Each structure stands twice: as structure tokens, then as C-alpha cells.
């Protein structure tokens, strides 16, 4: 199933494709725009980051969010779209129903650009704000969405709140619920599977298209969902078939999680630049050049007197 690239979104093959990204700033670097930019660059595309607001958070939890006005979001995106040929749009956390309305309006004006929407876990937020945000996302953004990405439990509780079956809903059940709002494809992650595995499924409301199982990591990660959705958007922008993009994006995420690190006292952050890290085995073969960390060069303290 090929995602077509219309003439108005075609790009010069000698240059990286461009992905317009709506997301909040995450000062911890776990998710948000910094996650999107590094993941999209790793997949060979160029990110056009539109900031929708900023979290107040550390590596363990989110304390608050401060949204930008919808006019600010619109000005950022419209200016880019009038200048740059965009091959895909990725929507992360927009912060307010008003910002979602702005993003949906922009997507409506560019219906041939694939839109990948990611729904994060919003359990840190106020319940009233969550309900307003989810309702706006359903009514405004989902009808514009090409691929919806989210964790199984998050999508289940959002799209099937009255589910009372004896078993938990399948990925296709969730895709059918998303399909009622016009979503053709849904990528459901984190589905519990036997023997300490988790399943990830790409499905339409009619049929499962692909699935990939990975062994569960014994760690709690922040930013995995943003990383996966951004990578998928970059691969689709590059012209990959949807199932191929699904497989490659999951493989990239698996390597990011395998190389994950804990910069603070909270959760593990995916190493989205794992491929750029030096091979420690090669360090033993180094010549007589400078050895050890750069900290061996003394840096003056910040005590300059003015």
C-alpha cells in the first residue's frame, strides 16, 4: 500500500524530504519537539518544528503545560507551508482544543499531505482538560489523519471507553473505532503478548496489515511514542510503502530503546542517535592522539566579575 506523493508535495530527490511537526517543547529531551527533530533527522528527513507550547517536567513526570495561542501556532505553520514543499505532517501534543482546531484547519487546506497523529498518555493532566482535548482531537484532527499512532491502553480508554468485553480490545477493534472518525490506518503499540513480549500492530478497520513483536525491556521509558510517530512520518515522507515504514520505524525504535540512557533520576530516554555513537571496541585501537574525555581540558568556573 503505497502512500502517493502528489505533485504539490513532491520534492527534489537530491534533498531530504520535509516533515512539518506540531508538538510541545519537552525540556527533559525525552519527547516533544527535540525527540521529533532527532528521530526525523535519523530517518533521513528534515524537520520543520512548530512549537505548540512547553511542558514543565523532568525525566520522571510532567508537572504542567503552558500552551501558545493558536494565532502563534498558525503563523509558524502558515509561513513554512507558503515557502517549503512539505511531504508529511506529524501532530504530537497541541495543548489546547483551539490549537487542535488550527492544526485541523491547516490540514484541511493541504489534504494530499499524509498526516500522522500521535496520542500521548495524558494521565498527568486535569480530567476536564483531558476530556476537552480528546473530544476536540476526535472531531477535528482524526478526520484529517492518515495514520493514528498510540499505545494500546491509551487508545483503548480514549476510543472505546465503554468496552465491556471479556477480553481486551484488539488493535483492529481500536482501528474500527478510529475508522468511525475517518482514520484509514491505526498503529497500536504496547499490546501485551505471551513470554514477556509486546506486540505492535498496523491495521485498518477491515484487516491487520502488519505486526511486529519485541521482547519487553525491563525499564520505564519516556518519549518512545513520539519517537515512533516521528520516524514513521519521516519514512512516509521519503516515499516508503506504509508497511515498510512501519517495520523500519519499529526497528529504529527498538535500537533506540536498547541504547536508552538515564540522564537524571527518572525514566530512561531513547537514544535516538545510537547510530552515531562511537564503537567502544574501536577505542582501544586509537593512536597516540588525545585520550579520555574533553573534561581533561580545564574549563574556568562561571565567576567572571562584571
PDB file of C-alpha atoms in Angstrom:
ATOM      1  CA  UNK A   1       0.000   0.000   0.000  1.00  0.00           C
ATOM      2  CA  UNK A   2       1.839   2.983  -1.336  1.00  0.00           C
ATOM      3  CA  UNK A   3       1.273   6.427   0.113  1.00  0.00           C
ATOM      4  CA  UNK A   4       1.177   8.597  -3.004  1.00  0.00           C
ATOM      5  CA  UNK A   5       3.201  11.777  -3.222  1.00  0.00           C
ATOM      6  CA  UNK A   6       1.135  14.357  -5.125  1.00  0.00           C
ATOM      7  CA  UNK A   7       2.833  16.841  -7.405  1.00  0.00           C
ATOM      8  CA  UNK A   8       2.400  19.702  -4.991  1.00  0.00           C
ATOM      9  CA  UNK A   9       4.257  17.797  -2.234  1.00  0.00           C
ATOM     10  CA  UNK A  10       6.933  16.266  -4.455  1.00  0.00           C
ATOM     11  CA  UNK A  11      10.468  17.169  -3.514  1.00  0.00           C
ATOM     12  CA  UNK A  12      13.859  17.295  -5.117  1.00  0.00           C
ATOM     13  CA  UNK A  13      15.320  13.802  -4.562  1.00  0.00           C
ATOM     14  CA  UNK A  14      18.744  15.341  -4.042  1.00  0.00           C
ATOM     15  CA  UNK A  15      17.402  16.974  -0.861  1.00  0.00           C
ATOM     16  CA  UNK A  16      15.845  15.384   2.248  1.00  0.00           C
ATOM     17  CA  UNK A  17      12.036  15.384   2.395  1.00  0.00           C
ATOM     18  CA  UNK A  18      10.419  17.784   4.844  1.00  0.00           C
ATOM     19  CA  UNK A  19       8.128  16.902   7.757  1.00  0.00           C
ATOM     20  CA  UNK A  20       6.023  19.617   9.394  1.00  0.00           C
ATOM     21  CA  UNK A  21       5.823  18.814  13.118  1.00  0.00           C
ATOM     22  CA  UNK A  22       3.356  20.203  15.653  1.00  0.00           C
ATOM     23  CA  UNK A  23       4.414  19.422  19.223  1.00  0.00           C
ATOM     24  CA  UNK A  24       5.256  20.894  22.596  1.00  0.00           C
ATOM     25  CA  UNK A  25       8.765  21.580  23.831  1.00  0.00           C
ATOM     26  CA  UNK A  26       9.963  18.979  26.331  1.00  0.00           C
ATOM     27  CA  UNK A  27      12.830  20.406  28.413  1.00  0.00           C
ATOM     28  CA  UNK A  28      13.877  16.905  29.513  1.00  0.00           C
ATOM     29  CA  UNK A  29      14.559  15.897  25.914  1.00  0.00           C
ATOM     30  CA  UNK A  30      12.536  12.708  26.405  1.00  0.00           C
ATOM     31  CA  UNK A  31       9.800  13.543  23.915  1.00  0.00           C
ATOM     32  CA  UNK A  32       8.294  16.607  22.297  1.00  0.00           C
ATOM     33  CA  UNK A  33       9.959  18.588  19.556  1.00  0.00           C
ATOM     34  CA  UNK A  34      13.537  17.637  20.421  1.00  0.00           C
ATOM     35  CA  UNK A  35      12.572  13.986  20.098  1.00  0.00           C
ATOM     36  CA  UNK A  36      10.856  14.636  16.775  1.00  0.00           C
ATOM     37  CA  UNK A  37      13.763  16.540  15.282  1.00  0.00           C
ATOM     38  CA  UNK A  38      16.405  13.924  16.145  1.00  0.00           C
ATOM     39  CA  UNK A  39      14.223  10.982  15.067  1.00  0.00           C
ATOM     40  CA  UNK A  40      13.245  12.619  11.766  1.00  0.00           C
ATOM     41  CA  UNK A  41      16.858  13.526  11.030  1.00  0.00           C
ATOM     42  CA  UNK A  42      17.946   9.962  11.822  1.00  0.00           C
ATOM     43  CA  UNK A  43      15.421   8.712   9.259  1.00  0.00           C
ATOM     44  CA  UNK A  44      16.904  10.996   6.594  1.00  0.00           C
ATOM     45  CA  UNK A  45      14.301  13.753   6.562  1.00  0.00           C
ATOM     46  CA  UNK A  46      14.254  17.413   7.587  1.00  0.00           C
ATOM     47  CA  UNK A  47      12.006  18.503  10.466  1.00  0.00           C
ATOM     48  CA  UNK A  48      10.066  21.767  10.377  1.00  0.00           C
ATOM     49  CA  UNK A  49       9.209  22.125  14.095  1.00  0.00           C
ATOM     50  CA  UNK A  50       6.190  24.203  15.073  1.00  0.00           C
ATOM     51  CA  UNK A  51       6.064  24.713  18.832  1.00  0.00           C
ATOM     52  CA  UNK A  52       2.579  24.498  20.372  1.00  0.00           C
ATOM     53  CA  UNK A  53       3.664  25.173  23.955  1.00  0.00           C
ATOM     54  CA  UNK A  54       6.038  23.806  26.544  1.00  0.00           C
ATOM     55  CA  UNK A  55       5.906  21.216  29.280  1.00  0.00           C
ATOM     56  CA  UNK A  56       7.232  21.806  32.763  1.00  0.00           C
ATOM     57  CA  UNK A  57       8.694  18.388  33.511  1.00  0.00           C
ATOM     58  CA  UNK A  58      11.730  16.351  34.434  1.00  0.00           C
ATOM     59  CA  UNK A  59      12.703  12.845  33.359  1.00  0.00           C
ATOM     60  CA  UNK A  60      10.235  11.283  35.812  1.00  0.00           C
ATOM     61  CA  UNK A  61       6.984  13.210  35.432  1.00  0.00           C
ATOM     62  CA  UNK A  62       5.131  16.103  33.854  1.00  0.00           C
ATOM     63  CA  UNK A  63       4.127  18.890  36.224  1.00  0.00           C
ATOM     64  CA  UNK A  64       2.347  21.309  33.920  1.00  0.00           C
ATOM     65  CA  UNK A  65       1.981  22.574  30.367  1.00  0.00           C
ATOM     66  CA  UNK A  66       1.951  26.130  29.062  1.00  0.00           C
ATOM     67  CA  UNK A  67       0.310  26.408  25.617  1.00  0.00           C
ATOM     68  CA  UNK A  68       0.922  29.039  22.980  1.00  0.00           C
ATOM     69  CA  UNK A  69      -2.014  30.931  21.491  1.00  0.00           C
ATOM     70  CA  UNK A  70      -3.483  29.425  18.354  1.00  0.00           C
ATOM     71  CA  UNK A  71      -2.516  32.542  16.359  1.00  0.00           C
ATOM     72  CA  UNK A  72       1.140  31.891  17.175  1.00  0.00           C
ATOM     73  CA  UNK A  73       0.850  28.266  16.081  1.00  0.00           C
ATOM     74  CA  UNK A  74      -0.897  29.282  12.857  1.00  0.00           C
ATOM     75  CA  UNK A  75       1.701  31.932  11.995  1.00  0.00           C
ATOM     76  CA  UNK A  76       4.551  29.445  12.415  1.00  0.00           C
ATOM     77  CA  UNK A  77       2.956  26.787  10.224  1.00  0.00           C
ATOM     78  CA  UNK A  78       1.481  29.016   7.513  1.00  0.00           C
ATOM     79  CA  UNK A  79       4.783  30.750   6.948  1.00  0.00           C
ATOM     80  CA  UNK A  80       6.517  27.420   6.396  1.00  0.00           C
ATOM     81  CA  UNK A  81       3.842  25.979   4.145  1.00  0.00           C
ATOM     82  CA  UNK A  82       3.953  29.019   1.885  1.00  0.00           C
ATOM     83  CA  UNK A  83       7.706  28.597   1.496  1.00  0.00           C
ATOM     84  CA  UNK A  84       8.592  24.910   1.756  1.00  0.00           C
ATOM     85  CA  UNK A  85       7.339  21.779  -0.002  1.00  0.00           C
ATOM     86  CA  UNK A  86       6.143  19.504   2.810  1.00  0.00           C
ATOM     87  CA  UNK A  87       5.864  15.737   2.328  1.00  0.00           C
ATOM     88  CA  UNK A  88       4.267  14.746   5.667  1.00  0.00           C
ATOM     89  CA  UNK A  89       2.749  16.266   8.801  1.00  0.00           C
ATOM     90  CA  UNK A  90       3.229  14.871  12.310  1.00  0.00           C
ATOM     91  CA  UNK A  91       0.919  16.009  15.119  1.00  0.00           C
ATOM     92  CA  UNK A  92       2.019  15.480  18.706  1.00  0.00           C
ATOM     93  CA  UNK A  93       0.684  17.306  21.768  1.00  0.00           C
ATOM     94  CA  UNK A  94      -1.039  20.557  20.793  1.00  0.00           C
ATOM     95  CA  UNK A  95      -2.042  21.656  24.298  1.00  0.00           C
ATOM     96  CA  UNK A  96      -5.497  23.127  23.682  1.00  0.00           C
ATOM     97  CA  UNK A  97      -8.644  22.488  21.642  1.00  0.00           C
ATOM     98  CA  UNK A  98      -8.009  25.841  19.953  1.00  0.00           C
ATOM     99  CA  UNK A  99      -4.603  24.715  18.735  1.00  0.00           C
ATOM    100  CA  UNK A 100      -6.123  21.458  17.519  1.00  0.00           C
ATOM    101  CA  UNK A 101      -8.688  23.462  15.564  1.00  0.00           C
ATOM    102  CA  UNK A 102      -5.881  25.490  13.981  1.00  0.00           C
ATOM    103  CA  UNK A 103      -3.941  22.347  13.035  1.00  0.00           C
ATOM    104  CA  UNK A 104      -7.064  20.708  11.613  1.00  0.00           C
ATOM    105  CA  UNK A 105      -7.775  23.790   9.521  1.00  0.00           C
ATOM    106  CA  UNK A 106      -4.256  23.748   8.110  1.00  0.00           C
ATOM    107  CA  UNK A 107      -4.515  20.029   7.337  1.00  0.00           C
ATOM    108  CA  UNK A 108      -7.811  20.640   5.553  1.00  0.00           C
ATOM    109  CA  UNK A 109      -6.059  23.126   3.265  1.00  0.00           C
ATOM    110  CA  UNK A 110      -3.412  20.503   2.386  1.00  0.00           C
ATOM    111  CA  UNK A 111      -5.444  17.285   2.077  1.00  0.00           C
ATOM    112  CA  UNK A 112      -2.846  15.469  -0.055  1.00  0.00           C
ATOM    113  CA  UNK A 113      -0.135  15.639   2.612  1.00  0.00           C
ATOM    114  CA  UNK A 114      -0.191  12.484   4.811  1.00  0.00           C
ATOM    115  CA  UNK A 115      -0.851  13.325   8.462  1.00  0.00           C
ATOM    116  CA  UNK A 116       0.497  11.093  11.233  1.00  0.00           C
ATOM    117  CA  UNK A 117      -1.171  11.818  14.569  1.00  0.00           C
ATOM    118  CA  UNK A 118       0.224  10.613  17.891  1.00  0.00           C
ATOM    119  CA  UNK A 119      -1.879  10.488  21.054  1.00  0.00           C
ATOM    120  CA  UNK A 120       0.293  10.523  24.185  1.00  0.00           C
ATOM    121  CA  UNK A 121      -0.670   9.421  27.679  1.00  0.00           C
ATOM    122  CA  UNK A 122      -2.369  12.437  29.282  1.00  0.00           C
ATOM    123  CA  UNK A 123      -2.871  10.968  32.763  1.00  0.00           C
ATOM    124  CA  UNK A 124      -0.725  13.753  34.288  1.00  0.00           C
ATOM    125  CA  UNK A 125      -3.317  16.356  33.244  1.00  0.00           C
ATOM    126  CA  UNK A 126      -6.559  17.642  34.758  1.00  0.00           C
ATOM    127  CA  UNK A 127      -9.547  15.417  33.872  1.00  0.00           C
ATOM    128  CA  UNK A 128     -11.621  18.295  32.497  1.00  0.00           C
ATOM    129  CA  UNK A 129      -8.750  19.396  30.259  1.00  0.00           C
ATOM    130  CA  UNK A 130      -8.211  15.805  29.096  1.00  0.00           C
ATOM    131  CA  UNK A 131     -11.866  15.389  28.107  1.00  0.00           C
ATOM    132  CA  UNK A 132     -11.964  18.682  26.205  1.00  0.00           C
ATOM    133  CA  UNK A 133      -8.730  17.870  24.411  1.00  0.00           C
ATOM    134  CA  UNK A 134      -9.736  14.330  23.435  1.00  0.00           C
ATOM    135  CA  UNK A 135     -13.150  15.460  22.209  1.00  0.00           C
ATOM    136  CA  UNK A 136     -11.543  18.127  20.017  1.00  0.00           C
ATOM    137  CA  UNK A 137      -8.984  15.661  18.682  1.00  0.00           C
ATOM    138  CA  UNK A 138     -11.754  13.229  17.755  1.00  0.00           C
ATOM    139  CA  UNK A 139     -13.924  15.745  15.993  1.00  0.00           C
ATOM    140  CA  UNK A 140     -11.260  17.902  14.345  1.00  0.00           C
ATOM    141  CA  UNK A 141      -7.980  16.040  13.840  1.00  0.00           C
ATOM    142  CA  UNK A 142      -8.979  12.404  13.348  1.00  0.00           C
ATOM    143  CA  UNK A 143     -10.963  13.165  10.152  1.00  0.00           C
ATOM    144  CA  UNK A 144      -7.694  14.580   8.705  1.00  0.00           C
ATOM    145  CA  UNK A 145      -5.487  11.734   9.966  1.00  0.00           C
ATOM    146  CA  UNK A 146      -3.792   9.203   7.694  1.00  0.00           C
ATOM    147  CA  UNK A 147      -2.195   7.099  10.455  1.00  0.00           C
ATOM    148  CA  UNK A 148      -3.124   7.278  14.138  1.00  0.00           C
ATOM    149  CA  UNK A 149      -0.345   6.130  16.498  1.00  0.00           C
ATOM    150  CA  UNK A 150      -0.778   5.333  20.178  1.00  0.00           C
ATOM    151  CA  UNK A 151      -0.295   2.871  22.989  1.00  0.00           C
ATOM    152  CA  UNK A 152      -2.907   0.143  23.309  1.00  0.00           C
ATOM    153  CA  UNK A 153      -4.147   1.214  26.746  1.00  0.00           C
ATOM    154  CA  UNK A 154      -4.236   4.921  25.806  1.00  0.00           C
ATOM    155  CA  UNK A 155      -6.199   4.357  22.603  1.00  0.00           C
ATOM    156  CA  UNK A 156      -8.491   1.812  24.254  1.00  0.00           C
ATOM    157  CA  UNK A 157      -9.533   4.177  27.051  1.00  0.00           C
ATOM    158  CA  UNK A 158      -9.967   7.053  24.624  1.00  0.00           C
ATOM    159  CA  UNK A 159     -11.769   5.455  21.688  1.00  0.00           C
ATOM    160  CA  UNK A 160     -13.535   2.570  23.448  1.00  0.00           C
ATOM    161  CA  UNK A 161     -14.371   3.943  26.908  1.00  0.00           C
ATOM    162  CA  UNK A 162     -17.433   1.700  27.292  1.00  0.00           C
ATOM    163  CA  UNK A 163     -15.690  -1.523  26.278  1.00  0.00           C
ATOM    164  CA  UNK A 164     -17.065  -4.362  28.409  1.00  0.00           C
ATOM    165  CA  UNK A 165     -15.890  -7.441  26.532  1.00  0.00           C
ATOM    166  CA  UNK A 166     -14.357 -10.402  28.339  1.00  0.00           C
ATOM    167  CA  UNK A 167     -11.091  -9.775  26.524  1.00  0.00           C
ATOM    168  CA  UNK A 168      -9.290  -6.507  25.964  1.00  0.00           C
ATOM    169  CA  UNK A 169      -9.971  -4.892  22.573  1.00  0.00           C
ATOM    170  CA  UNK A 170      -7.753  -5.935  19.698  1.00  0.00           C
ATOM    171  CA  UNK A 171      -5.830  -3.492  17.542  1.00  0.00           C
ATOM    172  CA  UNK A 172      -8.473  -3.939  14.867  1.00  0.00           C
ATOM    173  CA  UNK A 173     -11.238  -3.119  17.372  1.00  0.00           C
ATOM    174  CA  UNK A 174      -9.433   0.138  18.096  1.00  0.00           C
ATOM    175  CA  UNK A 175      -8.926   0.789  14.381  1.00  0.00           C
ATOM    176  CA  UNK A 176     -12.641   0.301  13.781  1.00  0.00           C
ATOM    177  CA  UNK A 177     -13.404   2.889  16.456  1.00  0.00           C
ATOM    178  CA  UNK A 178     -10.899   5.310  14.887  1.00  0.00           C
ATOM    179  CA  UNK A 179     -12.340   4.499  11.465  1.00  0.00           C
ATOM    180  CA  UNK A 180     -15.684   5.912  12.552  1.00  0.00           C
ATOM    181  CA  UNK A 181     -13.968   9.305  12.525  1.00  0.00           C
ATOM    182  CA  UNK A 182     -12.371   8.712   9.136  1.00  0.00           C
ATOM    183  CA  UNK A 183      -8.966   7.282  10.121  1.00  0.00           C
ATOM    184  CA  UNK A 184      -7.850   4.744   7.468  1.00  0.00           C
ATOM    185  CA  UNK A 185      -4.870   3.259   9.387  1.00  0.00           C
ATOM    186  CA  UNK A 186      -4.019   2.831  13.071  1.00  0.00           C
ATOM    187  CA  UNK A 187      -0.711   1.778  14.615  1.00  0.00           C
ATOM    188  CA  UNK A 188      -1.307   0.279  18.050  1.00  0.00           C
ATOM    189  CA  UNK A 189       1.759  -0.247  20.237  1.00  0.00           C
ATOM    190  CA  UNK A 190       2.437  -1.997  23.529  1.00  0.00           C
ATOM    191  CA  UNK A 191      -0.096  -4.820  23.221  1.00  0.00           C
ATOM    192  CA  UNK A 192       0.706  -7.444  25.903  1.00  0.00           C
ATOM    193  CA  UNK A 193       1.823 -10.748  24.403  1.00  0.00           C
ATOM    194  CA  UNK A 194       2.967 -14.041  25.978  1.00  0.00           C
ATOM    195  CA  UNK A 195       6.533 -14.728  27.164  1.00  0.00           C
ATOM    196  CA  UNK A 196       7.411 -11.127  28.057  1.00  0.00           C
ATOM    197  CA  UNK A 197       6.827  -9.818  24.547  1.00  0.00           C
ATOM    198  CA  UNK A 198       4.801  -6.861  23.359  1.00  0.00           C
ATOM    199  CA  UNK A 199       3.051  -6.690  20.017  1.00  0.00           C
ATOM    200  CA  UNK A 200       2.762  -3.687  17.717  1.00  0.00           C
ATOM    201  CA  UNK A 201       0.102  -3.800  15.035  1.00  0.00           C
ATOM    202  CA  UNK A 202      -0.620  -1.728  11.926  1.00  0.00           C
ATOM    203  CA  UNK A 203      -4.236  -2.216  10.948  1.00  0.00           C
ATOM    204  CA  UNK A 204      -7.127  -0.754   9.036  1.00  0.00           C
ATOM    205  CA  UNK A 205     -10.722  -1.139  10.216  1.00  0.00           C
ATOM    206  CA  UNK A 206     -11.016  -4.050   7.772  1.00  0.00           C
ATOM    207  CA  UNK A 207      -7.812  -6.042   8.264  1.00  0.00           C
ATOM    208  CA  UNK A 208      -4.482  -6.297  10.041  1.00  0.00           C
ATOM    209  CA  UNK A 209      -1.728  -5.168   7.674  1.00  0.00           C
ATOM    210  CA  UNK A 210       1.411  -5.964   9.671  1.00  0.00           C
ATOM    211  CA  UNK A 211       2.590  -6.791  13.169  1.00  0.00           C
ATOM    212  CA  UNK A 212       5.946  -6.916  14.939  1.00  0.00           C
ATOM    213  CA  UNK A 213       6.708  -8.451  18.336  1.00  0.00           C
ATOM    214  CA  UNK A 214       9.589  -7.275  20.508  1.00  0.00           C
ATOM    215  CA  UNK A 215      10.885  -8.511  23.829  1.00  0.00           C
ATOM    216  CA  UNK A 216       9.823  -6.303  26.703  1.00  0.00           C
ATOM    217  CA  UNK A 217      12.540  -4.053  28.167  1.00  0.00           C
ATOM    218  CA  UNK A 218      12.948  -4.058  31.945  1.00  0.00           C
ATOM    219  CA  UNK A 219      12.823  -0.267  32.116  1.00  0.00           C
ATOM    220  CA  UNK A 220      10.324   2.580  32.046  1.00  0.00           C
ATOM    221  CA  UNK A 221      10.830   4.845  29.028  1.00  0.00           C
ATOM    222  CA  UNK A 222       9.721   8.379  28.225  1.00  0.00           C
ATOM    223  CA  UNK A 223       9.406   9.529  24.628  1.00  0.00           C
ATOM    224  CA  UNK A 224       9.029   6.200  22.827  1.00  0.00           C
ATOM    225  CA  UNK A 225       5.695   7.077  21.213  1.00  0.00           C
ATOM    226  CA  UNK A 226       6.823  10.448  19.888  1.00  0.00           C
ATOM    227  CA  UNK A 227       9.949   8.780  18.502  1.00  0.00           C
ATOM    228  CA  UNK A 228       7.981   6.105  16.661  1.00  0.00           C
ATOM    229  CA  UNK A 229       5.408   8.504  15.198  1.00  0.00           C
ATOM    230  CA  UNK A 230       8.057  10.968  14.039  1.00  0.00           C
ATOM    231  CA  UNK A 231      10.124   8.224  12.415  1.00  0.00           C
ATOM    232  CA  UNK A 232       7.057   6.830  10.668  1.00  0.00           C
ATOM    233  CA  UNK A 233       6.237  10.311   9.341  1.00  0.00           C
ATOM    234  CA  UNK A 234       9.789  10.759   8.036  1.00  0.00           C
ATOM    235  CA  UNK A 235       9.774   7.394   6.259  1.00  0.00           C
ATOM    236  CA  UNK A 236       6.381   8.076   4.682  1.00  0.00           C
ATOM    237  CA  UNK A 237       7.677  11.483   3.588  1.00  0.00           C
ATOM    238  CA  UNK A 238      10.586   9.678   1.931  1.00  0.00           C
ATOM    239  CA  UNK A 239       8.138   7.668  -0.175  1.00  0.00           C
ATOM    240  CA  UNK A 240       8.242   4.377   1.741  1.00  0.00           C
ATOM    241  CA  UNK A 241       5.353   1.976   1.450  1.00  0.00           C
ATOM    242  CA  UNK A 242       3.278   2.169   4.652  1.00  0.00           C
ATOM    243  CA  UNK A 243       4.027  -1.385   5.789  1.00  0.00           C
ATOM    244  CA  UNK A 244       7.723  -0.893   5.038  1.00  0.00           C
ATOM    245  CA  UNK A 245       7.702   2.362   7.006  1.00  0.00           C
ATOM    246  CA  UNK A 246       6.002   0.550   9.901  1.00  0.00           C
ATOM    247  CA  UNK A 247       8.667  -2.165  10.014  1.00  0.00           C
ATOM    248  CA  UNK A 248      11.606   0.226   9.683  1.00  0.00           C
ATOM    249  CA  UNK A 249      10.234   2.670  12.255  1.00  0.00           C
ATOM    250  CA  UNK A 250       9.767  -0.104  14.817  1.00  0.00           C
ATOM    251  CA  UNK A 251      13.246  -1.462  14.156  1.00  0.00           C
ATOM    252  CA  UNK A 252      14.697   2.018  14.679  1.00  0.00           C
ATOM    253  CA  UNK A 253      12.722   2.450  17.921  1.00  0.00           C
ATOM    254  CA  UNK A 254      13.906  -0.936  19.182  1.00  0.00           C
ATOM    255  CA  UNK A 255      17.517   0.155  18.708  1.00  0.00           C
ATOM    256  CA  UNK A 256      16.762   3.490  20.408  1.00  0.00           C
ATOM    257  CA  UNK A 257      15.332   1.711  23.437  1.00  0.00           C
ATOM    258  CA  UNK A 258      18.148  -0.821  23.513  1.00  0.00           C
ATOM    259  CA  UNK A 259      20.618   2.073  23.711  1.00  0.00           C
ATOM    260  CA  UNK A 260      18.456   4.074  26.114  1.00  0.00           C
ATOM    261  CA  UNK A 261      20.066   6.046  28.917  1.00  0.00           C
ATOM    262  CA  UNK A 262      19.019   7.679  32.181  1.00  0.00           C
ATOM    263  CA  UNK A 263      20.319  11.286  32.314  1.00  0.00           C
ATOM    264  CA  UNK A 264      18.505  12.045  35.554  1.00  0.00           C
ATOM    265  CA  UNK A 265      16.820  10.184  38.403  1.00  0.00           C
ATOM    266  CA  UNK A 266      13.660   9.392  36.438  1.00  0.00           C
ATOM    267  CA  UNK A 267      12.822   7.354  33.363  1.00  0.00           C
ATOM    268  CA  UNK A 268      15.049   6.058  30.599  1.00  0.00           C
ATOM    269  CA  UNK A 269      15.239   8.167  27.427  1.00  0.00           C
ATOM    270  CA  UNK A 270      15.593   6.524  23.977  1.00  0.00           C
ATOM    271  CA  UNK A 271      18.966   7.115  22.370  1.00  0.00           C
ATOM    272  CA  UNK A 272      17.759   8.379  19.009  1.00  0.00           C
ATOM    273  CA  UNK A 273      21.350   8.918  17.871  1.00  0.00           C
ATOM    274  CA  UNK A 274      22.548   5.421  18.775  1.00  0.00           C
ATOM    275  CA  UNK A 275      23.873   5.037  15.236  1.00  0.00           C
ATOM    276  CA  UNK A 276      26.239   7.985  15.698  1.00  0.00           C
ATOM    277  CA  UNK A 277      27.859   6.727  18.893  1.00  0.00           C
ATOM    278  CA  UNK A 278      31.485   5.622  18.716  1.00  0.00           C
ATOM    279  CA  UNK A 279      32.107   1.892  18.956  1.00  0.00           C
ATOM    280  CA  UNK A 280      33.797   1.380  22.315  1.00  0.00           C
ATOM    281  CA  UNK A 281      35.672  -1.635  20.947  1.00  0.00           C
ATOM    282  CA  UNK A 282      37.412   0.643  18.469  1.00  0.00           C
ATOM    283  CA  UNK A 283      38.683   2.991  21.167  1.00  0.00           C
ATOM    284  CA  UNK A 284      41.358   0.501  22.192  1.00  0.00           C
ATOM    285  CA  UNK A 285      42.923   0.815  18.770  1.00  0.00           C
ATOM    286  CA  UNK A 286      43.270   4.580  18.920  1.00  0.00           C
ATOM    287  CA  UNK A 287      46.583   6.218  18.036  1.00  0.00           C
ATOM    288  CA  UNK A 288      48.603   8.416  20.325  1.00  0.00           C
ATOM    289  CA  UNK A 289      46.149  11.290  19.964  1.00  0.00           C
ATOM    290  CA  UNK A 290      44.292  12.906  22.865  1.00  0.00           C
ATOM    291  CA  UNK A 291      42.814  10.282  25.207  1.00  0.00           C
ATOM    292  CA  UNK A 292      39.951  10.470  27.664  1.00  0.00           C
ATOM    293  CA  UNK A 293      37.062  12.931  27.948  1.00  0.00           C
ATOM    294  CA  UNK A 294      37.261  16.545  26.957  1.00  0.00           C
ATOM    295  CA  UNK A 295      36.901  17.468  30.630  1.00  0.00           C
ATOM    296  CA  UNK A 296      40.657  16.963  30.979  1.00  0.00           C
ATOM    297  CA  UNK A 297      40.926  20.449  29.463  1.00  0.00           C
ATOM    298  CA  UNK A 298      40.208  22.680  32.416  1.00  0.00           C
ATOM    299  CA  UNK A 299      37.215  24.976  31.967  1.00  0.00           C
ATOM    300  CA  UNK A 300      37.038  28.165  34.025  1.00  0.00           C
ATOM    301  CA  UNK A 301      34.173  28.487  36.515  1.00  0.00           C
ATOM    302  CA  UNK A 302      31.332  30.936  35.874  1.00  0.00           C
ATOM    303  CA  UNK A 303      32.756  33.556  38.221  1.00  0.00           C
ATOM    304  CA  UNK A 304      33.533  36.432  35.869  1.00  0.00           C
ATOM    305  CA  UNK A 305      33.139  39.745  37.626  1.00  0.00           C
ATOM    306  CA  UNK A 306      31.251  42.496  35.760  1.00  0.00           C
TER     307      UNK A 306
END
